[in-house]
Amino acid sequence: MFDVEVTTHISGDDFGSRYRWTTPVEAKSSSSRATVFQDFVAPPTNGFGSDISPNVQTSSAWSWQAIAWSWWLILQMFTAMLGIVGNSLVIIVLFIRRELSRPTDTLVGALAAADLLASVFMIPLPQALMVPSSFLGQMYCKVVYTSMFLWVSFEASTYTLTAIAVERYIAVAYPFHFKNLVTRKRVIIVIIANWILGFMITSYVFKVAKLDNSSNNCAPAFLSKDVQILIGTILFLMDFVLPALISLTMQAMTAHALYRQSRVFRQGGRSNPTARHLAARKRVLQMLFIVVLVFIVCWGSIAVQYFVFNLGLLPDSYLYSLLHKSLVVLSFGNSCANPIIYTIRYPEFRSAIGELFSSKKGKSRTVLFSERTEGKL
């Protein structure tokens, strides 16, 4: 079963390569292969055509194709720029208030940093049509061609969002133990662990992505279709199902704990400061719930699509269809969505952004995504 090598094609231009494990259409000649991805197939010098394209620039053993600015690449570039600007503002605002930061603020900053890096790596690059048989060529296929750092950033973003949901539950359900349970050191360890986990999940590309010396093309290869399905299933579970399930469960448990506390305080006639404290927690929880929902909408559609495709339930012709391209653009919109959500739903963040561009440079004493009275009821 494992004696047949299944070769697949990943295009760096589309940035949907993480879940795209597709078997190529074999040509009649046993010495050549043609894929169904004609949008990105190298015209002349990689064995898929006979004419030299004016967009191809050759230097030594490398051959490059200039970027063809299609509508989805233009949207991708716009999304990347929006993500870079928005997440940079979040990081700057949190850095200014670093002396007042709480665990949620630190995690939100880590989330913005991961989305910022993802936005940078999302910028379209020229595609290599010919890759030399060298160490540098091998590394190009394993790192650049597969958009490895882009996917590592997405993994870190996904699990940081999950960590925020867990941290919020601890803050609401165990307020008196929160400061002992969620320390700055532990938060930093979690952030580092999220990046390590991202590298571990994505490390399979070092084994799968290979340089075909006969054609000088990058061509990820699996031992069999079963291995392809196995990897696709693991990615679907780790990248979407598990984080979404944990985040939604934590959000529901946090909302329930907050509701119980509100009832107790109303019946006991507690002070207005306590009521304001609960209202602040509720506002943060509502905003983070929207962030989780946006993640599920953006990533859920594309994750399910690629999972079904890996199972062989969608035809090869589906890739690069209008729906496929639209879902790819939607999925990467998640990297720029959070700053927009903060701006719309959180007055404190709008005020903080306003202070950055205000002529009066007063140092605000307001924390953003956490409460000053953390641990008090």
mmCIF file of C-alpha atoms in Angstrom:
data_model
loop_
_atom_site.group_PDB
_atom_site.id
_atom_site.type_symbol
_atom_site.label_atom_id
_atom_site.label_comp_id
_atom_site.label_asym_id
_atom_site.label_seq_id
_atom_site.Cartn_x
_atom_site.Cartn_y
_atom_site.Cartn_z
ATOM 1 C CA MET A 1 0.000 0.000 0.000
ATOM 2 C CA PHE A 2 2.909 2.338 0.675
ATOM 3 C CA ASP A 3 4.994 1.513 -2.381
ATOM 4 C CA VAL A 4 3.345 4.090 -4.638
ATOM 5 C CA GLU A 5 4.392 7.705 -4.357
ATOM 6 C CA VAL A 6 1.600 10.228 -4.688
ATOM 7 C CA THR A 7 2.881 13.558 -5.948
ATOM 8 C CA THR A 8 0.961 16.726 -5.211
ATOM 9 C CA HIS A 9 1.135 20.335 -6.250
ATOM 10 C CA ILE A 10 1.174 23.310 -3.907
ATOM 11 C CA SER A 11 1.129 26.812 -5.267
ATOM 12 C CA GLY A 12 2.544 29.576 -3.157
ATOM 13 C CA ASP A 13 0.457 32.163 -4.978
ATOM 14 C CA ASP A 14 -2.856 30.982 -3.628
ATOM 15 C CA PHE A 15 -1.843 30.518 0.008
ATOM 16 C CA GLY A 16 -4.388 27.721 0.339
ATOM 17 C CA SER A 17 -1.678 25.137 0.265
ATOM 18 C CA ARG A 18 -1.962 24.080 3.893
ATOM 19 C CA TYR A 19 -4.913 21.812 3.255
ATOM 20 C CA ARG A 20 -4.510 21.320 -0.463
ATOM 21 C CA TRP A 21 -3.217 17.793 -0.968
ATOM 22 C CA THR A 22 -4.214 16.969 -4.510
ATOM 23 C CA THR A 23 -3.166 14.144 -6.752
ATOM 24 C CA PRO A 24 -2.098 15.404 -10.185
ATOM 25 C CA VAL A 25 -3.549 14.261 -13.445
ATOM 26 C CA GLU A 26 -0.962 11.927 -14.952
ATOM 27 C CA ALA A 27 0.138 12.711 -18.468
ATOM 28 C CA LYS A 28 0.259 9.953 -21.076
ATOM 29 C CA SER A 29 4.034 10.079 -21.022
ATOM 30 C CA SER A 30 5.436 8.355 -17.958
ATOM 31 C CA SER A 31 8.271 10.872 -17.791
ATOM 32 C CA SER A 32 6.107 13.945 -17.295
ATOM 33 C CA ARG A 33 3.259 15.035 -15.057
ATOM 34 C CA ALA A 34 0.617 17.715 -15.537
ATOM 35 C CA THR A 35 -1.540 19.076 -12.765
ATOM 36 C CA VAL A 36 -5.064 20.396 -12.794
ATOM 37 C CA PHE A 37 -3.840 23.776 -11.563
ATOM 38 C CA GLN A 38 -3.364 25.421 -14.909
ATOM 39 C CA ASP A 39 -3.723 28.901 -13.401
ATOM 40 C CA PHE A 40 -0.292 28.601 -11.799
ATOM 41 C CA VAL A 41 1.451 26.043 -14.002
ATOM 42 C CA ALA A 42 4.797 27.301 -15.239
ATOM 43 C CA PRO A 43 4.449 28.124 -18.917
ATOM 44 C CA PRO A 44 7.748 27.389 -20.561
ATOM 45 C CA THR A 45 10.725 26.205 -18.616
ATOM 46 C CA ASN A 46 9.340 23.675 -16.171
ATOM 47 C CA GLY A 47 8.177 21.030 -18.578
ATOM 48 C CA PHE A 48 4.521 22.085 -18.804
ATOM 49 C CA GLY A 49 4.818 24.119 -21.975
ATOM 50 C CA SER A 50 6.990 24.906 -24.943
ATOM 51 C CA ASP A 51 6.836 28.673 -25.328
ATOM 52 C CA ILE A 52 8.847 31.128 -23.277
ATOM 53 C CA SER A 53 6.654 33.581 -21.391
ATOM 54 C CA PRO A 54 7.746 37.235 -21.233
ATOM 55 C CA ASN A 55 6.916 37.152 -17.505
ATOM 56 C CA VAL A 56 9.604 34.574 -16.800
ATOM 57 C CA GLN A 57 12.977 35.878 -15.643
ATOM 58 C CA THR A 58 15.882 33.452 -15.512
ATOM 59 C CA SER A 59 19.022 33.830 -13.423
ATOM 60 C CA SER A 60 21.509 30.927 -13.208
ATOM 61 C CA ALA A 61 19.460 27.837 -12.317
ATOM 62 C CA TRP A 62 16.559 29.813 -10.901
ATOM 63 C CA SER A 63 13.562 30.773 -13.013
ATOM 64 C CA TRP A 64 10.847 33.104 -11.758
ATOM 65 C CA GLN A 65 7.389 34.113 -12.907
ATOM 66 C CA ALA A 66 6.180 37.634 -12.235
ATOM 67 C CA ILE A 67 3.015 38.049 -10.158
ATOM 68 C CA ALA A 68 -0.164 38.167 -12.224
ATOM 69 C CA TRP A 69 -2.404 40.515 -10.239
ATOM 70 C CA SER A 70 -5.727 38.704 -10.403
ATOM 71 C CA TRP A 71 -8.665 39.880 -8.323
ATOM 72 C CA TRP A 72 -8.059 37.404 -5.505
ATOM 73 C CA LEU A 73 -4.390 38.373 -5.227
ATOM 74 C CA ILE A 74 -5.398 42.048 -5.100
ATOM 75 C CA LEU A 75 -7.839 41.251 -2.277
ATOM 76 C CA GLN A 76 -5.174 39.175 -0.578
ATOM 77 C CA MET A 77 -2.717 42.069 -0.765
ATOM 78 C CA PHE A 78 -5.347 44.480 0.578
ATOM 79 C CA THR A 79 -6.121 42.085 3.438
ATOM 80 C CA ALA A 80 -2.423 41.764 4.240
ATOM 81 C CA MET A 81 -1.932 45.539 4.354
ATOM 82 C CA LEU A 82 -5.031 45.976 6.511
ATOM 83 C CA GLY A 83 -3.778 43.290 8.873
ATOM 84 C CA ILE A 84 -0.335 44.869 9.118
ATOM 85 C CA VAL A 85 -1.720 48.320 9.947
ATOM 86 C CA GLY A 86 -4.480 47.152 12.305
ATOM 87 C CA ASN A 87 -2.426 44.670 14.316
ATOM 88 C CA SER A 88 0.488 47.106 14.528
ATOM 89 C CA LEU A 89 -1.844 49.656 16.151
ATOM 90 C CA VAL A 90 -3.015 47.050 18.663
ATOM 91 C CA ILE A 91 0.576 46.218 19.586
ATOM 92 C CA ILE A 92 1.557 49.898 19.897
ATOM 93 C CA VAL A 93 -1.418 50.719 22.112
ATOM 94 C CA LEU A 94 -0.748 47.747 24.391
ATOM 95 C CA PHE A 95 2.957 48.588 24.535
ATOM 96 C CA ILE A 96 2.173 52.117 25.707
ATOM 97 C CA ARG A 97 0.046 50.640 28.509
ATOM 98 C CA ARG A 98 2.427 47.779 29.304
ATOM 99 C CA GLU A 99 2.799 48.892 32.935
ATOM 100 C CA LEU A 100 -0.946 48.375 33.415
ATOM 101 C CA SER A 101 -1.258 45.216 31.368
ATOM 102 C CA ARG A 102 -3.079 42.170 32.685
ATOM 103 C CA PRO A 103 -2.919 38.572 31.353
ATOM 104 C CA THR A 104 -5.688 39.219 28.826
ATOM 105 C CA ASP A 105 -3.859 42.269 27.496
ATOM 106 C CA THR A 106 -0.667 40.232 27.095
ATOM 107 C CA LEU A 107 -2.494 37.448 25.267
ATOM 108 C CA VAL A 108 -4.311 39.919 23.019
ATOM 109 C CA GLY A 109 -0.929 41.452 22.206
ATOM 110 C CA ALA A 110 0.442 37.997 21.362
ATOM 111 C CA LEU A 111 -2.600 37.365 19.168
ATOM 112 C CA ALA A 112 -1.993 40.651 17.350
ATOM 113 C CA ALA A 113 1.695 39.775 16.895
ATOM 114 C CA ALA A 114 0.831 36.397 15.362
ATOM 115 C CA ASP A 115 -1.742 37.986 13.044
ATOM 116 C CA LEU A 116 0.764 40.706 12.128
ATOM 117 C CA LEU A 117 3.351 38.129 11.075
ATOM 118 C CA ALA A 118 0.687 36.175 9.195
ATOM 119 C CA SER A 119 -0.266 39.343 7.332
ATOM 120 C CA VAL A 120 3.372 39.956 6.390
ATOM 121 C CA PHE A 121 3.821 36.404 5.107
ATOM 122 C CA MET A 122 0.516 36.713 3.251
ATOM 123 C CA ILE A 123 1.978 39.256 0.825
ATOM 124 C CA PRO A 124 2.116 37.585 -2.628
ATOM 125 C CA LEU A 125 5.583 36.719 -3.922
ATOM 126 C CA PRO A 126 6.870 35.737 -7.377
ATOM 127 C CA GLN A 127 6.695 32.004 -7.988
ATOM 128 C CA ALA A 128 9.807 29.963 -8.753
ATOM 129 C CA LEU A 129 9.355 27.935 -11.933
ATOM 130 C CA MET A 130 12.802 26.323 -11.890
ATOM 131 C CA VAL A 131 14.593 25.433 -8.659
ATOM 132 C CA PRO A 132 18.253 24.335 -8.625
ATOM 133 C CA SER A 133 19.222 20.983 -7.136
ATOM 134 C CA SER A 134 20.997 22.431 -4.127
ATOM 135 C CA PHE A 135 20.540 22.907 -0.397
ATOM 136 C CA LEU A 136 19.079 26.352 -1.052
ATOM 137 C CA GLY A 137 16.647 24.867 -3.558
ATOM 138 C CA GLN A 138 15.582 22.200 -1.051
ATOM 139 C CA MET A 139 14.975 24.827 1.627
ATOM 140 C CA TYR A 140 12.960 26.923 -0.815
ATOM 141 C CA CYS A 141 10.653 23.976 -1.481
ATOM 142 C CA LYS A 142 10.248 23.143 2.197
ATOM 143 C CA VAL A 143 9.879 26.678 3.604
ATOM 144 C CA VAL A 144 8.961 29.262 0.964
ATOM 145 C CA TYR A 145 7.017 27.127 -1.517
ATOM 146 C CA THR A 146 4.831 25.673 1.240
ATOM 147 C CA SER A 147 4.359 29.084 2.978
ATOM 148 C CA MET A 148 5.537 27.397 6.162
ATOM 149 C CA PHE A 149 6.003 30.533 8.267
ATOM 150 C CA LEU A 150 2.575 31.761 7.231
ATOM 151 C CA TRP A 151 0.974 28.605 8.565
ATOM 152 C CA VAL A 152 3.052 28.618 11.748
ATOM 153 C CA SER A 153 1.768 32.155 12.390
ATOM 154 C CA PHE A 154 -1.807 30.983 11.831
ATOM 155 C CA GLU A 155 -1.286 28.105 14.265
ATOM 156 C CA ALA A 156 0.073 30.474 16.926
ATOM 157 C CA SER A 157 -2.844 32.853 16.355
ATOM 158 C CA THR A 158 -5.398 30.050 16.626
ATOM 159 C CA TYR A 159 -4.055 28.624 19.866
ATOM 160 C CA THR A 160 -3.481 32.049 21.400
ATOM 161 C CA LEU A 161 -7.158 32.788 20.801
ATOM 162 C CA THR A 162 -7.957 29.495 22.518
ATOM 163 C CA ALA A 163 -5.726 30.478 25.453
ATOM 164 C CA ILE A 164 -7.619 33.766 25.800
ATOM 165 C CA ALA A 165 -10.904 31.869 26.098
ATOM 166 C CA VAL A 166 -9.425 29.659 28.834
ATOM 167 C CA GLU A 167 -7.929 32.670 30.654
ATOM 168 C CA ARG A 168 -11.285 34.484 30.639
ATOM 169 C CA TYR A 169 -13.018 31.458 32.141
ATOM 170 C CA ILE A 170 -10.494 31.259 34.978
ATOM 171 C CA ALA A 171 -10.846 35.009 35.607
ATOM 172 C CA VAL A 172 -14.626 34.790 35.913
ATOM 173 C CA ALA A 173 -15.098 31.375 37.548
ATOM 174 C CA TYR A 174 -12.142 31.558 39.971
ATOM 175 C CA PRO A 175 -11.590 35.285 40.627
ATOM 176 C CA PHE A 176 -9.950 34.861 44.037
ATOM 177 C CA HIS A 177 -7.392 32.381 42.690
ATOM 178 C CA PHE A 178 -6.844 34.099 39.363
ATOM 179 C CA LYS A 179 -3.666 35.991 40.243
ATOM 180 C CA ASN A 180 -2.038 32.825 41.552
ATOM 181 C CA LEU A 181 -3.180 30.641 38.672
ATOM 182 C CA VAL A 182 -2.540 33.043 35.789
ATOM 183 C CA THR A 183 0.789 34.743 36.350
ATOM 184 C CA ARG A 184 2.793 36.744 33.817
ATOM 185 C CA LYS A 185 5.422 33.991 33.674
ATOM 186 C CA ARG A 186 2.827 31.331 32.891
ATOM 187 C CA VAL A 187 1.233 33.506 30.224
ATOM 188 C CA ILE A 188 4.601 33.945 28.509
ATOM 189 C CA ILE A 189 5.195 30.189 28.702
ATOM 190 C CA VAL A 190 1.805 29.582 27.054
ATOM 191 C CA ILE A 191 2.599 32.058 24.275
ATOM 192 C CA ILE A 192 5.952 30.382 23.574
ATOM 193 C CA ALA A 193 4.306 26.947 23.733
ATOM 194 C CA ASN A 194 1.739 28.052 21.134
ATOM 195 C CA TRP A 195 4.534 28.910 18.695
ATOM 196 C CA ILE A 196 6.340 25.639 19.394
ATOM 197 C CA LEU A 197 3.088 23.757 18.816
ATOM 198 C CA GLY A 198 2.635 25.661 15.562
ATOM 199 C CA PHE A 199 6.077 24.575 14.363
ATOM 200 C CA MET A 200 5.390 20.982 15.408
ATOM 201 C CA ILE A 201 2.085 20.808 13.528
ATOM 202 C CA THR A 202 3.618 22.374 10.432
ATOM 203 C CA SER A 203 6.884 20.413 10.550
ATOM 204 C CA TYR A 204 5.449 17.638 8.387
ATOM 205 C CA VAL A 205 6.230 19.796 5.324
ATOM 206 C CA PHE A 206 9.938 19.043 5.809
ATOM 207 C CA LYS A 207 9.178 15.386 5.116
ATOM 208 C CA VAL A 208 6.504 15.874 2.479
ATOM 209 C CA ALA A 209 7.779 18.830 0.440
ATOM 210 C CA LYS A 210 10.552 17.750 -1.916
ATOM 211 C CA LEU A 211 12.532 19.002 -4.875
ATOM 212 C CA ASP A 212 12.041 16.903 -7.999
ATOM 213 C CA ASN A 213 15.536 16.860 -9.461
ATOM 214 C CA SER A 214 14.304 15.590 -12.825
ATOM 215 C CA SER A 215 12.071 18.605 -13.446
ATOM 216 C CA ASN A 216 13.618 21.084 -10.994
ATOM 217 C CA ASN A 217 10.183 21.698 -9.495
ATOM 218 C CA CYS A 218 8.907 21.596 -5.934
ATOM 219 C CA ALA A 219 6.471 18.707 -5.629
ATOM 220 C CA PRO A 220 5.217 17.477 -2.225
ATOM 221 C CA ALA A 221 4.874 13.706 -2.253
ATOM 222 C CA PHE A 222 3.011 11.248 -0.023
ATOM 223 C CA LEU A 223 3.624 7.545 0.241
ATOM 224 C CA SER A 224 -0.020 6.851 -0.526
ATOM 225 C CA LYS A 225 -3.504 8.308 -0.668
ATOM 226 C CA ASP A 226 -4.113 6.931 2.821
ATOM 227 C CA VAL A 227 -1.258 9.035 4.183
ATOM 228 C CA GLN A 228 -2.696 12.056 2.418
ATOM 229 C CA ILE A 229 -6.092 11.490 4.051
ATOM 230 C CA LEU A 230 -4.476 10.915 7.449
ATOM 231 C CA ILE A 231 -2.502 14.177 7.350
ATOM 232 C CA GLY A 232 -5.522 16.102 6.068
ATOM 233 C CA THR A 233 -7.651 14.724 8.909
ATOM 234 C CA ILE A 234 -5.063 15.575 11.574
ATOM 235 C CA LEU A 235 -4.742 19.118 10.228
ATOM 236 C CA PHE A 236 -8.515 19.556 10.203
ATOM 237 C CA LEU A 237 -8.782 18.441 13.819
ATOM 238 C CA MET A 238 -5.777 20.403 15.108
ATOM 239 C CA ASP A 239 -6.304 23.591 13.102
ATOM 240 C CA PHE A 240 -10.052 24.000 13.464
ATOM 241 C CA VAL A 241 -12.109 21.402 15.337
ATOM 242 C CA LEU A 242 -10.097 21.292 18.577
ATOM 243 C CA PRO A 243 -9.508 25.080 18.948
ATOM 244 C CA ALA A 244 -13.091 25.924 18.009
ATOM 245 C CA LEU A 245 -14.510 23.321 20.405
ATOM 246 C CA ILE A 246 -12.357 24.492 23.319
ATOM 247 C CA SER A 247 -13.045 28.174 22.636
ATOM 248 C CA LEU A 248 -16.818 27.744 22.386
ATOM 249 C CA THR A 249 -16.921 25.527 25.475
ATOM 250 C CA MET A 250 -14.918 28.043 27.501
ATOM 251 C CA GLN A 251 -17.090 30.904 26.258
ATOM 252 C CA ALA A 252 -20.268 29.057 27.265
ATOM 253 C CA MET A 253 -18.890 28.141 30.704
ATOM 254 C CA THR A 254 -17.692 31.723 31.258
ATOM 255 C CA ALA A 255 -21.076 33.150 30.290
ATOM 256 C CA HIS A 256 -22.798 30.720 32.666
ATOM 257 C CA ALA A 257 -20.467 31.629 35.546
ATOM 258 C CA LEU A 258 -20.984 35.328 34.871
ATOM 259 C CA TYR A 259 -24.754 34.840 34.854
ATOM 260 C CA ARG A 260 -24.692 33.033 38.205
ATOM 261 C CA GLN A 261 -22.574 35.774 39.746
ATOM 262 C CA SER A 262 -24.922 38.453 38.443
ATOM 263 C CA ARG A 263 -27.902 36.732 40.041
ATOM 264 C CA VAL A 264 -26.124 36.399 43.388
ATOM 265 C CA PHE A 265 -25.114 40.060 43.406
ATOM 266 C CA ARG A 266 -28.579 41.271 42.460
ATOM 267 C CA GLN A 267 -30.182 39.182 45.197
ATOM 268 C CA GLY A 268 -27.615 40.318 47.761
ATOM 269 C CA GLY A 269 -27.893 43.975 46.850
ATOM 270 C CA ARG A 270 -24.160 44.375 46.347
ATOM 271 C CA SER A 271 -22.502 47.708 45.624
ATOM 272 C CA ASN A 272 -22.426 49.528 42.314
ATOM 273 C CA PRO A 273 -18.653 48.982 41.884
ATOM 274 C CA THR A 274 -19.311 45.249 41.780
ATOM 275 C CA ALA A 275 -22.049 45.738 39.208
ATOM 276 C CA ARG A 276 -19.738 47.855 37.067
ATOM 277 C CA HIS A 277 -17.057 45.218 37.386
ATOM 278 C CA LEU A 278 -19.407 42.508 36.133
ATOM 279 C CA ALA A 279 -20.583 44.761 33.300
ATOM 280 C CA ALA A 280 -16.955 45.295 32.240
ATOM 281 C CA ARG A 281 -16.315 41.563 32.253
ATOM 282 C CA LYS A 282 -19.462 40.974 30.243
ATOM 283 C CA ARG A 283 -18.415 43.537 27.637
ATOM 284 C CA VAL A 284 -14.990 41.921 27.238
ATOM 285 C CA LEU A 285 -16.609 38.480 27.019
ATOM 286 C CA GLN A 286 -19.034 39.632 24.319
ATOM 287 C CA MET A 287 -16.216 41.123 22.271
ATOM 288 C CA LEU A 288 -14.095 37.966 22.538
ATOM 289 C CA PHE A 289 -17.105 35.846 21.627
ATOM 290 C CA ILE A 290 -17.407 37.812 18.385
ATOM 291 C CA VAL A 291 -13.695 37.235 17.747
ATOM 292 C CA VAL A 292 -14.218 33.478 18.164
ATOM 293 C CA LEU A 293 -17.259 33.512 15.879
ATOM 294 C CA VAL A 294 -15.317 35.369 13.189
ATOM 295 C CA PHE A 295 -12.555 32.773 13.475
ATOM 296 C CA ILE A 296 -15.083 29.948 13.063
ATOM 297 C CA VAL A 297 -16.746 31.591 10.056
ATOM 298 C CA CYS A 298 -13.467 32.484 8.322
ATOM 299 C CA TRP A 299 -11.617 29.277 9.027
ATOM 300 C CA GLY A 300 -14.510 26.857 9.281
ATOM 301 C CA SER A 301 -15.608 27.158 5.661
ATOM 302 C CA ILE A 302 -12.124 26.702 4.194
ATOM 303 C CA ALA A 303 -11.126 23.985 6.701
ATOM 304 C CA VAL A 304 -14.229 21.911 5.969
ATOM 305 C CA GLN A 305 -13.744 22.460 2.257
ATOM 306 C CA TYR A 306 -10.172 21.146 2.238
ATOM 307 C CA PHE A 307 -11.042 18.281 4.559
ATOM 308 C CA VAL A 308 -13.804 17.131 2.232
ATOM 309 C CA PHE A 309 -11.474 17.597 -0.724
ATOM 310 C CA ASN A 310 -8.771 15.464 0.925
ATOM 311 C CA LEU A 311 -11.321 12.707 1.400
ATOM 312 C CA GLY A 312 -11.854 12.728 -2.360
ATOM 313 C CA LEU A 313 -15.463 13.964 -2.165
ATOM 314 C CA LEU A 314 -14.795 17.057 -4.299
ATOM 315 C CA PRO A 315 -13.489 16.943 -7.869
ATOM 316 C CA ASP A 316 -10.102 18.374 -8.808
ATOM 317 C CA SER A 317 -11.870 20.983 -10.903
ATOM 318 C CA TYR A 318 -13.213 22.570 -7.725
ATOM 319 C CA LEU A 319 -9.806 24.032 -6.906
ATOM 320 C CA TYR A 320 -9.333 27.545 -8.258
ATOM 321 C CA SER A 321 -13.043 27.826 -8.943
ATOM 322 C CA LEU A 322 -14.740 31.086 -8.013
ATOM 323 C CA LEU A 323 -16.070 29.621 -4.757
ATOM 324 C CA HIS A 324 -12.686 28.193 -3.801
ATOM 325 C CA LYS A 325 -10.875 31.486 -4.394
ATOM 326 C CA SER A 326 -13.530 33.397 -2.477
ATOM 327 C CA LEU A 327 -13.238 31.097 0.545
ATOM 328 C CA VAL A 328 -9.441 31.387 0.507
ATOM 329 C CA VAL A 329 -9.687 35.192 0.615
ATOM 330 C CA LEU A 330 -12.301 34.944 3.382
ATOM 331 C CA SER A 331 -10.115 32.651 5.473
ATOM 332 C CA PHE A 332 -7.184 35.032 5.487
ATOM 333 C CA GLY A 333 -9.439 37.933 6.361
ATOM 334 C CA ASN A 334 -9.358 36.559 9.906
ATOM 335 C CA SER A 335 -5.874 38.063 10.338
ATOM 336 C CA CYS A 336 -7.156 41.611 9.916
ATOM 337 C CA ALA A 337 -10.597 41.208 11.482
ATOM 338 C CA ASN A 338 -9.714 41.495 15.187
ATOM 339 C CA PRO A 339 -8.552 45.157 15.192
ATOM 340 C CA ILE A 340 -11.764 46.052 13.354
ATOM 341 C CA ILE A 341 -13.810 44.208 15.999
ATOM 342 C CA TYR A 342 -11.946 45.984 18.807
ATOM 343 C CA THR A 343 -12.614 49.355 17.180
ATOM 344 C CA ILE A 344 -16.329 48.734 16.679
ATOM 345 C CA ARG A 345 -17.123 46.952 19.945
ATOM 346 C CA TYR A 346 -14.711 48.448 22.480
ATOM 347 C CA PRO A 347 -14.855 52.189 23.297
ATOM 348 C CA GLU A 348 -11.624 52.009 25.325
ATOM 349 C CA PHE A 349 -9.728 50.824 22.266
ATOM 350 C CA ARG A 350 -11.169 53.615 20.125
ATOM 351 C CA SER A 351 -10.069 56.127 22.728
ATOM 352 C CA ALA A 352 -6.600 54.612 22.854
ATOM 353 C CA ILE A 353 -6.251 54.847 19.073
ATOM 354 C CA GLY A 354 -7.442 58.433 19.216
ATOM 355 C CA GLU A 355 -4.753 59.249 21.767
ATOM 356 C CA LEU A 356 -2.066 57.981 19.391
ATOM 357 C CA PHE A 357 -3.005 60.597 16.816
ATOM 358 C CA SER A 358 -3.976 63.324 19.260
ATOM 359 C CA SER A 359 -1.879 66.442 19.712
ATOM 360 C CA LYS A 360 -2.295 66.063 23.473
ATOM 361 C CA LYS A 361 0.013 63.228 24.386
ATOM 362 C CA GLY A 362 -1.245 62.432 27.851
ATOM 363 C CA LYS A 363 -0.416 59.040 29.301
ATOM 364 C CA SER A 364 -3.644 57.132 29.766
ATOM 365 C CA ARG A 365 -4.112 55.119 32.941
ATOM 366 C CA THR A 366 -6.818 52.911 31.461
ATOM 367 C CA VAL A 367 -6.272 49.223 30.827
ATOM 368 C CA LEU A 368 -7.819 47.834 27.685
ATOM 369 C CA PHE A 369 -8.926 44.212 27.684
ATOM 370 C CA SER A 370 -8.771 43.414 31.397
ATOM 371 C CA GLU A 371 -10.323 44.876 34.515
ATOM 372 C CA ARG A 372 -8.412 46.792 37.165
ATOM 373 C CA THR A 373 -10.299 44.880 39.822
ATOM 374 C CA GLU A 374 -9.270 41.441 38.567
ATOM 375 C CA GLY A 375 -9.710 38.960 41.372
ATOM 376 C CA LYS A 376 -12.234 41.087 43.294
ATOM 377 C CA LEU A 377 -15.975 40.630 43.513
#
